[in-house]
Short mmCIF file of N, CA, C and O in Angstrom, two decimals:
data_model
loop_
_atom_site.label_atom_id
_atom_site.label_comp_id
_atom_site.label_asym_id
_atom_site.label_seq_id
_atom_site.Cartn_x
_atom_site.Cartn_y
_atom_site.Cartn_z
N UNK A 57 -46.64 104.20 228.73
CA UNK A 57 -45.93 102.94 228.55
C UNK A 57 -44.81 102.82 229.59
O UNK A 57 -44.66 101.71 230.10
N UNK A 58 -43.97 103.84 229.98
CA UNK A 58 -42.98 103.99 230.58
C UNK A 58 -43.47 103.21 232.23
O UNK A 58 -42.93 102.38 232.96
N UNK A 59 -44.70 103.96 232.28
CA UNK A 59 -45.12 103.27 234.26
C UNK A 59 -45.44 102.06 233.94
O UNK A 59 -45.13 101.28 234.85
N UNK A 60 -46.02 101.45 232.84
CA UNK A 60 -46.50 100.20 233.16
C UNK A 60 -45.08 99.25 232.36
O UNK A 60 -45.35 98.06 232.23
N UNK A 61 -43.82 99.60 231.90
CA UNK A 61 -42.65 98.75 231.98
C UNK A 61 -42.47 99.12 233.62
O UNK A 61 -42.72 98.23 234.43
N UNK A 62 -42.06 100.32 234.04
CA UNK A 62 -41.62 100.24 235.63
C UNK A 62 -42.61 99.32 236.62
O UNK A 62 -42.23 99.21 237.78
N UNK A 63 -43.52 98.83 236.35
CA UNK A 63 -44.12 97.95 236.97
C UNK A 63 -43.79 96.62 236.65
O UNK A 63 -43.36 95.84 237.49
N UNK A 64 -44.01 96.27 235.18
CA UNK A 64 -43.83 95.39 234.67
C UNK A 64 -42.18 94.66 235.09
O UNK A 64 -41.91 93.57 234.58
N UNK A 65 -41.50 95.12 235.73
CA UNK A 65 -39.95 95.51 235.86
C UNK A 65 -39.83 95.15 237.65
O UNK A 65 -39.12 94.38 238.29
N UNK A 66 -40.81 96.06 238.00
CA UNK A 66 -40.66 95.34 239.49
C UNK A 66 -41.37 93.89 239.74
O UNK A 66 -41.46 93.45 240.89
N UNK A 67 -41.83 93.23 238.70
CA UNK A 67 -42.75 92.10 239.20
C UNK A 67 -42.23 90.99 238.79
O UNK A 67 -42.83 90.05 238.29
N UNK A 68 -40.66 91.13 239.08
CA UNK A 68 -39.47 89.92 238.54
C UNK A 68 -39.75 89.26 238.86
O UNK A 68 -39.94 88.57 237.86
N UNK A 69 -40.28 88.20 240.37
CA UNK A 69 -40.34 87.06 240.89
C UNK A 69 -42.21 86.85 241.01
O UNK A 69 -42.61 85.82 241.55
N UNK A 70 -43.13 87.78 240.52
CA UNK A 70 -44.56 87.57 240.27
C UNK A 70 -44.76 87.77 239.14
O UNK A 70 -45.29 88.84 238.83
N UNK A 71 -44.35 86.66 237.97
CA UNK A 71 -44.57 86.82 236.67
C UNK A 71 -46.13 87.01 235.79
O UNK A 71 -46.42 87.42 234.67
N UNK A 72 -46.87 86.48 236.93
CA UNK A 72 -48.63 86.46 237.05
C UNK A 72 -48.61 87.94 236.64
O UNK A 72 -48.59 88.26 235.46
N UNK A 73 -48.62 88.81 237.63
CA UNK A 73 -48.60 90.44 238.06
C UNK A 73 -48.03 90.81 236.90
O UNK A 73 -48.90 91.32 236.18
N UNK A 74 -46.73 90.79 236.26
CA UNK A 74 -46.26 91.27 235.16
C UNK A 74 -46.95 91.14 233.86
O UNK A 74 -47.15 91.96 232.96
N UNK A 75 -47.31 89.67 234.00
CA UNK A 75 -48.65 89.56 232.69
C UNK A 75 -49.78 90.42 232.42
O UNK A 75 -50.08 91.03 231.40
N UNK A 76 -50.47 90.31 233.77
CA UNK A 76 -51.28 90.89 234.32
C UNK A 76 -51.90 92.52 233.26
O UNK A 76 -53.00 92.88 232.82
N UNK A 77 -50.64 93.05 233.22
CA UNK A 77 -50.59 94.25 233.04
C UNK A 77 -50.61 95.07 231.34
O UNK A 77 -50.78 96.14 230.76
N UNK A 78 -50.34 93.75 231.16
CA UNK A 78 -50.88 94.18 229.61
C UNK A 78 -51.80 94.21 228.81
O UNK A 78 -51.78 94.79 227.72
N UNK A 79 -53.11 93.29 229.51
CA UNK A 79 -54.21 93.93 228.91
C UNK A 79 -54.59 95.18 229.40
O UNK A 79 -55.43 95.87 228.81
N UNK A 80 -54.05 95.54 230.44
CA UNK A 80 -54.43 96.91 230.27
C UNK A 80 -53.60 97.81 230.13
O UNK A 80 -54.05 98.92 230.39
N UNK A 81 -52.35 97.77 229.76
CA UNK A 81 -51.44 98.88 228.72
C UNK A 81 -52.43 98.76 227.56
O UNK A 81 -53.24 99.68 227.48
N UNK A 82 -52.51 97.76 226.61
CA UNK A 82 -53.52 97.40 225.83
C UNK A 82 -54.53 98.37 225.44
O UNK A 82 -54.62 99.13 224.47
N UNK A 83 -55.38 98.12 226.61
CA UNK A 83 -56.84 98.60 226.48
C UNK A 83 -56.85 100.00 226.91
O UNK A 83 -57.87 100.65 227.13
N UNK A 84 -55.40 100.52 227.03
CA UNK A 84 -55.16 102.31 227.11
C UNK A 84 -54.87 102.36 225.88
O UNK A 84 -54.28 103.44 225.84
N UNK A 85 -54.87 101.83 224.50
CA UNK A 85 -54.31 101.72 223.14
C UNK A 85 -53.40 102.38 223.29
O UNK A 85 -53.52 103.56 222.98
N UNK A 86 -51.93 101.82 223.90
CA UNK A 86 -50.78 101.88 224.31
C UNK A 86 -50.09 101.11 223.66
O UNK A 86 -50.48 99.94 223.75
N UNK A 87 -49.02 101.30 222.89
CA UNK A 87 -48.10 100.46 222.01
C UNK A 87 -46.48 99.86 222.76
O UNK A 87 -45.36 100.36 222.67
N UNK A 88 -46.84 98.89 223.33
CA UNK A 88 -45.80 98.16 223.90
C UNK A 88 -44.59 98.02 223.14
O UNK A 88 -44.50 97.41 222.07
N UNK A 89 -43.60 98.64 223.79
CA UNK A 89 -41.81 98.38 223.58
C UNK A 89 -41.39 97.80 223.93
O UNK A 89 -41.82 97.18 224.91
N UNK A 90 -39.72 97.47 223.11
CA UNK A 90 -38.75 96.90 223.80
C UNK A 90 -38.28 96.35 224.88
O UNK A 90 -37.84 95.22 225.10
N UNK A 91 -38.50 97.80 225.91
CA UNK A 91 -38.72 97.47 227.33
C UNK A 91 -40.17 96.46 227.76
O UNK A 91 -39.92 95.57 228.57
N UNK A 92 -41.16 96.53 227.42
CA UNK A 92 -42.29 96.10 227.62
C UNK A 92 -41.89 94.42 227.62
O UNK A 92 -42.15 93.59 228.49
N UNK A 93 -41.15 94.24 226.31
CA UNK A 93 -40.86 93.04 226.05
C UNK A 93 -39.98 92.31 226.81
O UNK A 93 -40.39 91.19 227.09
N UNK A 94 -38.86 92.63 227.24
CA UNK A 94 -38.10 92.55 227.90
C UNK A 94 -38.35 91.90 229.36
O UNK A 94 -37.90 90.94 229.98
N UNK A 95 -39.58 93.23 229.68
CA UNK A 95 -39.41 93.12 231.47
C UNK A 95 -41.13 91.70 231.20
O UNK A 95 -41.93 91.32 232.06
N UNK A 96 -41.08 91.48 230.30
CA UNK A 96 -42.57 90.17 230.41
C UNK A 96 -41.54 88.99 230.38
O UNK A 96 -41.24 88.16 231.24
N UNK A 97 -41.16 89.15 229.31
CA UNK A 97 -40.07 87.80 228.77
C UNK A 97 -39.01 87.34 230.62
O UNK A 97 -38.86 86.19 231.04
N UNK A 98 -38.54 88.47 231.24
CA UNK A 98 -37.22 88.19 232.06
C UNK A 98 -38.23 88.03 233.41
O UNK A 98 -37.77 87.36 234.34
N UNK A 99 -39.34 88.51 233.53
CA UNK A 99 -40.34 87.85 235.00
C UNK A 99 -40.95 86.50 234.59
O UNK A 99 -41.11 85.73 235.54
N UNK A 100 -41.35 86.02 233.30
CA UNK A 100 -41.68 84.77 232.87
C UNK A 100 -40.22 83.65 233.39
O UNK A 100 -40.22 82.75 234.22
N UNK A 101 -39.44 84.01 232.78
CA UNK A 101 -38.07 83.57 232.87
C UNK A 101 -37.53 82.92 234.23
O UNK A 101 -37.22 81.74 234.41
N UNK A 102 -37.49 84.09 235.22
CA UNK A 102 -37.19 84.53 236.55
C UNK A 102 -38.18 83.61 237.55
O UNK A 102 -37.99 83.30 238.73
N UNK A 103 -39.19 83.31 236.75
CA UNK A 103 -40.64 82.78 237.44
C UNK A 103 -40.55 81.68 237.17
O UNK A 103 -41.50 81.09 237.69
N UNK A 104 -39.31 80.39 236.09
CA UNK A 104 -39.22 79.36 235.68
C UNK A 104 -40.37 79.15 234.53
O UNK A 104 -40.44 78.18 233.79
N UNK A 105 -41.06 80.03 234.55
CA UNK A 105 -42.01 79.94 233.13
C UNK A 105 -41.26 80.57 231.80
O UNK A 105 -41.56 81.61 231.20
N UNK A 106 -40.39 79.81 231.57
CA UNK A 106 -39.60 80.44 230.33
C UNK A 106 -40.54 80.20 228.95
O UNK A 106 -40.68 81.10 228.13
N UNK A 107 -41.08 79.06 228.80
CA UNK A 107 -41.93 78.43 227.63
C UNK A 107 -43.18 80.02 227.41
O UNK A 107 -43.53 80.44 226.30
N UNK A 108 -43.54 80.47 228.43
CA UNK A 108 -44.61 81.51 228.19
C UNK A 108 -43.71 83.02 228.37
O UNK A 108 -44.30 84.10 228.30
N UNK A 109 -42.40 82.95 228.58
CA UNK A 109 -41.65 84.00 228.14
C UNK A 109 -41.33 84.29 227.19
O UNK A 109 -40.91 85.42 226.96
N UNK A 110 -41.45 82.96 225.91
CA UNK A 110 -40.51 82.39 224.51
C UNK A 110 -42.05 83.00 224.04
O UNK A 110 -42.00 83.96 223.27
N UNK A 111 -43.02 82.66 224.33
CA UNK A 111 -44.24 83.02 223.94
C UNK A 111 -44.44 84.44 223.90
O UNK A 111 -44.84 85.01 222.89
N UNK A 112 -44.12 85.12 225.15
CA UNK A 112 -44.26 87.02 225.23
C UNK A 112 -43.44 87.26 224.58
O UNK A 112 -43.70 88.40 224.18
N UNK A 113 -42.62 86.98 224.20
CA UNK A 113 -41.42 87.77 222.99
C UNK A 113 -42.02 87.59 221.61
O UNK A 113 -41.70 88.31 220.67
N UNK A 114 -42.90 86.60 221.54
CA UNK A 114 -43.41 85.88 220.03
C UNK A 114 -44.46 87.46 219.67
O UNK A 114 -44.33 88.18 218.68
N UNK A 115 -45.35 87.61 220.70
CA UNK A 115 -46.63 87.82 220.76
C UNK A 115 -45.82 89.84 220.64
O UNK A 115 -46.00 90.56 219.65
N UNK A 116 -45.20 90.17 221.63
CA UNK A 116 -44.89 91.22 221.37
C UNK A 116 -44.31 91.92 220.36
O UNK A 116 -44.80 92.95 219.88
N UNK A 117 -43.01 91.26 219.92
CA UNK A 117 -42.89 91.06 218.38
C UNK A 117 -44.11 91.34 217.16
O UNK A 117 -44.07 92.25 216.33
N UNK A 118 -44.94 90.55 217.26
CA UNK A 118 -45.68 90.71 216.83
C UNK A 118 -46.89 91.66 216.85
O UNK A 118 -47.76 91.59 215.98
N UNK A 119 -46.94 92.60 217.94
CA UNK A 119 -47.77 93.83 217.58
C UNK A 119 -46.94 94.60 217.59
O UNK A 119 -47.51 95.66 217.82
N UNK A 120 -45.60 94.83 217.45
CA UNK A 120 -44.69 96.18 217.35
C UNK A 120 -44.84 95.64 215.76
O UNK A 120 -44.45 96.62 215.13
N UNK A 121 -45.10 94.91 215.07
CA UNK A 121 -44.56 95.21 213.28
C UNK A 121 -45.49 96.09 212.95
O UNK A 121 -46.69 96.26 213.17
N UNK A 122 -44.17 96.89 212.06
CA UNK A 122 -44.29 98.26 211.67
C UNK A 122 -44.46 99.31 212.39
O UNK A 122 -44.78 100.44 212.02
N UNK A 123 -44.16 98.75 213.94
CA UNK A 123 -44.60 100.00 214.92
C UNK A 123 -43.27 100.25 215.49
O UNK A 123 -42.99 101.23 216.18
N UNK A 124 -42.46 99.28 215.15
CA UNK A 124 -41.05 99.62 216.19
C UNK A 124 -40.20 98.85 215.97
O UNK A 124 -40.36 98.37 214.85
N UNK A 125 -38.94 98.29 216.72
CA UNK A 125 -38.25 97.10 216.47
C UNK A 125 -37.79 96.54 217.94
O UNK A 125 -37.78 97.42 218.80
N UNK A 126 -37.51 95.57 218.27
CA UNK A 126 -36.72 95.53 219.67
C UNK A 126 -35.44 95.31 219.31
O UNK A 126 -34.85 94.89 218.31
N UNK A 127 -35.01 95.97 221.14
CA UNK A 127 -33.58 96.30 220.79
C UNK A 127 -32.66 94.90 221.43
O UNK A 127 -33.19 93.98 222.05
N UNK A 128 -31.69 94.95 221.23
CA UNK A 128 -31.01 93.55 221.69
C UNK A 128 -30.95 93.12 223.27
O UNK A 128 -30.50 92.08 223.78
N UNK A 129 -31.76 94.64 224.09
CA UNK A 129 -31.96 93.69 225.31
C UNK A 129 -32.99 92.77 225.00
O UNK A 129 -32.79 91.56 225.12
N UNK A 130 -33.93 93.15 224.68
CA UNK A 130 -35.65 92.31 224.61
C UNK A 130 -34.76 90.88 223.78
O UNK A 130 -35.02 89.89 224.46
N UNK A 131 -34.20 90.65 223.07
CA UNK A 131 -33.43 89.48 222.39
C UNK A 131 -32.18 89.09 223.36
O UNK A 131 -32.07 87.87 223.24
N UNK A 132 -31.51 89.39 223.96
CA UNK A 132 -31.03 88.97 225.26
C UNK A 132 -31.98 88.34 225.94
O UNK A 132 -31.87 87.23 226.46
N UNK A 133 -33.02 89.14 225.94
CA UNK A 133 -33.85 87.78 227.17
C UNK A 133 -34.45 87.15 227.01
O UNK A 133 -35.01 86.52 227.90
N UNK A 134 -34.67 86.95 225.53
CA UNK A 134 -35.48 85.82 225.24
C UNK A 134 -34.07 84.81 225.02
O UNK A 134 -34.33 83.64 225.28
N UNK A 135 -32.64 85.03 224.59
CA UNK A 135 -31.71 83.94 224.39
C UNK A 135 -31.09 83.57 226.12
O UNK A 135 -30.34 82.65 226.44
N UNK A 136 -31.72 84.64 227.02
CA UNK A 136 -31.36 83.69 228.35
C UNK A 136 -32.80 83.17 228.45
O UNK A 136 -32.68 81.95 228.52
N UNK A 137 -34.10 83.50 228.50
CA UNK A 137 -35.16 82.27 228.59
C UNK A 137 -34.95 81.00 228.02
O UNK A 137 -35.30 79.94 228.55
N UNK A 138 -34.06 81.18 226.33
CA UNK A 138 -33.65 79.84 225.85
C UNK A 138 -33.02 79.18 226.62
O UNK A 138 -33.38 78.02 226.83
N UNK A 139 -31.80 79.74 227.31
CA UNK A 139 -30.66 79.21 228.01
C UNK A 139 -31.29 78.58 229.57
O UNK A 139 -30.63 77.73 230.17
N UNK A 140 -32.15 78.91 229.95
CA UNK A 140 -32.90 78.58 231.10
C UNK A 140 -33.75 77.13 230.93
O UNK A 140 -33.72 76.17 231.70
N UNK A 141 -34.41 77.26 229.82
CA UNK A 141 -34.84 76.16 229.34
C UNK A 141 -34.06 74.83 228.82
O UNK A 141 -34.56 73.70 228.78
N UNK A 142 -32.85 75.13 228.46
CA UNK A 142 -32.29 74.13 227.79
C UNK A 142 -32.80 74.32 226.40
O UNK A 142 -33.17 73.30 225.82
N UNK A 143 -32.85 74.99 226.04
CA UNK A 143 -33.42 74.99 224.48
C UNK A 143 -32.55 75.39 223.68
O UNK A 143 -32.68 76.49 223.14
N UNK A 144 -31.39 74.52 223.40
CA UNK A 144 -30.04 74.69 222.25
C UNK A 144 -30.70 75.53 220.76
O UNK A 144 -30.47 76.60 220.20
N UNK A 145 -31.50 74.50 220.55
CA UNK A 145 -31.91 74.43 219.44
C UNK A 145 -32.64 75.70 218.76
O UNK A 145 -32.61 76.11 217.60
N UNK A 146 -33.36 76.17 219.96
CA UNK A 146 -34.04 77.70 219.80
C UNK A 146 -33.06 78.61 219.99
O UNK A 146 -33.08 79.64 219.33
N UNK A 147 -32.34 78.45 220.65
CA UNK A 147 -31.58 79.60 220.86
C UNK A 147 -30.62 79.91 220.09
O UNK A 147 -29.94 80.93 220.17
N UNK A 148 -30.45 78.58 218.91
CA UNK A 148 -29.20 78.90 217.92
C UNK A 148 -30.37 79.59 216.58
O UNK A 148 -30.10 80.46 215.76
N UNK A 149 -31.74 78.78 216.77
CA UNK A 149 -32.48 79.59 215.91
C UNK A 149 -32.77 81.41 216.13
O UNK A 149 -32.75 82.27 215.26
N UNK A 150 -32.98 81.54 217.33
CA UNK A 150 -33.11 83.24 218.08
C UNK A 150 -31.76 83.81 217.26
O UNK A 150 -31.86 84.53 216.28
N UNK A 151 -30.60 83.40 217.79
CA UNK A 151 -29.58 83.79 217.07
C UNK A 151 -29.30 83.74 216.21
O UNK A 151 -28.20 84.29 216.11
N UNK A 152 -29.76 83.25 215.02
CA UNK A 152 -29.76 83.47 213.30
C UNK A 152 -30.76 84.71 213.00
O UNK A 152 -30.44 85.62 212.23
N UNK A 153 -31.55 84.68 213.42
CA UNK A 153 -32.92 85.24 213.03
C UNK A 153 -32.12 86.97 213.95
O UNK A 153 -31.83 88.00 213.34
N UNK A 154 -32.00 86.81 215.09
CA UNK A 154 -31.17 88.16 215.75
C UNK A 154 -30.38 88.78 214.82
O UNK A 154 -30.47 90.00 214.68
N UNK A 155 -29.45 88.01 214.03
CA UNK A 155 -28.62 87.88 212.60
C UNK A 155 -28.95 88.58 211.67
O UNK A 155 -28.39 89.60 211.27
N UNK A 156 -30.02 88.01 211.20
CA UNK A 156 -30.52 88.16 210.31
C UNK A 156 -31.69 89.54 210.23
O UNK A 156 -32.02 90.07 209.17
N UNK A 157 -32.14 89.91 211.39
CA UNK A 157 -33.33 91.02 211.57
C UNK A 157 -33.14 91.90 212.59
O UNK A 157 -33.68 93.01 212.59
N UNK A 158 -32.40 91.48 213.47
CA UNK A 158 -32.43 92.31 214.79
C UNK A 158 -30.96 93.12 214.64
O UNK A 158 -30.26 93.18 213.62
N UNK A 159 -30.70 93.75 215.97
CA UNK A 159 -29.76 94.89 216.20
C UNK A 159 -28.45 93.51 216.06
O UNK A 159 -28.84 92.34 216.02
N UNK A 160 -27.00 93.84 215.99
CA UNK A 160 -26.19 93.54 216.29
C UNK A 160 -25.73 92.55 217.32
O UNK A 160 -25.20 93.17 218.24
N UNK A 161 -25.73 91.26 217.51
CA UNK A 161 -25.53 90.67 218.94
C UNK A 161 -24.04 91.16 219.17
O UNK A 161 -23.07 91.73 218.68
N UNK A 162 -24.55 90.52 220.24
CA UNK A 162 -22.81 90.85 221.29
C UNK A 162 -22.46 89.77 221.83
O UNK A 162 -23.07 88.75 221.52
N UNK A 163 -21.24 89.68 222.93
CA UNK A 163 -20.78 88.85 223.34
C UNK A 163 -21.62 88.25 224.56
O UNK A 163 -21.70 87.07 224.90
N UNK A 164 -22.12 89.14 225.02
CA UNK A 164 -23.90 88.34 225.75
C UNK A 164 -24.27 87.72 225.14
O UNK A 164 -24.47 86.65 225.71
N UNK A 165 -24.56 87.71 224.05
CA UNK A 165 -25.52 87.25 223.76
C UNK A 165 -25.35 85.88 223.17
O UNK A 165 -26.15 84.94 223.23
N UNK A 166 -23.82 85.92 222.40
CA UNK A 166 -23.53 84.63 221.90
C UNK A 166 -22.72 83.62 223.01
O UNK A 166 -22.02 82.63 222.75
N UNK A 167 -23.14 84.34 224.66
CA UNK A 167 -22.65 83.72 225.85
C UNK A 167 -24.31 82.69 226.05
O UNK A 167 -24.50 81.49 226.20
N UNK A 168 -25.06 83.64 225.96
CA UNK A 168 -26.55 82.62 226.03
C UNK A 168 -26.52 81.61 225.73
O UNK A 168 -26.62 80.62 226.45
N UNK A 169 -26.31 81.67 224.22
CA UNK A 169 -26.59 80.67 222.96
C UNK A 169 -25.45 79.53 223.14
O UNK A 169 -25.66 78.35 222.89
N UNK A 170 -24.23 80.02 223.61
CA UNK A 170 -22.81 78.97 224.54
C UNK A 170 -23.72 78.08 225.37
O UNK A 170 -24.00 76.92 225.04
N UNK A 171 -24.17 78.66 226.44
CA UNK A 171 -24.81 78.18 227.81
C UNK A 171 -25.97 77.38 227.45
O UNK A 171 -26.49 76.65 228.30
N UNK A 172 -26.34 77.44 226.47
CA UNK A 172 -27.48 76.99 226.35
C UNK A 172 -27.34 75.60 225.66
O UNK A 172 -27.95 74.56 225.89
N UNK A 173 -26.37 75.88 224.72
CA UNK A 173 -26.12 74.56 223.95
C UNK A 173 -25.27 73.72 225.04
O UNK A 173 -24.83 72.70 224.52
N UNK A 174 -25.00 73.81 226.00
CA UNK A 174 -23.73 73.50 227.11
C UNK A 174 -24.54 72.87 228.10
O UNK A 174 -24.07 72.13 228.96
N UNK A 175 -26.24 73.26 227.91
CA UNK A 175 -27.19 72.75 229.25
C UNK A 175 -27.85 71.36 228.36
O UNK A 175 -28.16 70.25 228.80
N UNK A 176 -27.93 71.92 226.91
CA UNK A 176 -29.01 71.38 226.41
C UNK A 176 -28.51 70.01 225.71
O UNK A 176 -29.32 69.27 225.15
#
């Protein structure tokens, strides 16, 4: 998992390439992390495809249950994909739900959810 986040990680501005790479972490029945999440969500992002970054955080999320949790970077970057988008509205939802399930936010993070309502 570790080489294919360090890839996933260098392919900030080829968000294609970063996608790319998870069907076949995948199909090594490899259980994608935090980091995993993170470095898909912030090359989607980075790539102006935030809408299919909001999506890789959905989707990853969703095969770590019961396998793991993400940590408040992987939720950092999905509340700057919000903030990129203009998406007030999601990003005050990310931040309840962060609240409510996830690690502790911080002052990042409730800088996103500022910026975002400030664009949006």
């Amino acid at each position: 998992v570790v080489t294919f986040n360090a890839a996933m990680s260098a392919c900030k501005m080829k968000w294609a390439h970063a996608l790319a790479l998870l069907p076949k972490l995948l199909g090594r029945r490899l259980v994608p992390d935090a980091v995993t999440c993170s470095s898909l969500v912030g090359a989607c992002a980075t790539g102006s495809e935030w809408a299919l970054g909001l999506f890789m955080f959905d989707y990853v999320h969703k095969l770590l249950h019961g396998k793991g949790r993400l940590d408040l970077a992987a939720w950092d970057t999905r509340l700057s994909a919000c903030e990129r988008g203009h998406l007030w509205q999601l990003a005050l939802n990310c931040l309840h739900g962060l609240q409510r399930n996830g690690p502790q936010p911080k002052i990042h993070s409730y800088s996103a959810v500022m910026s975002a309502c400030g664009k949006g």
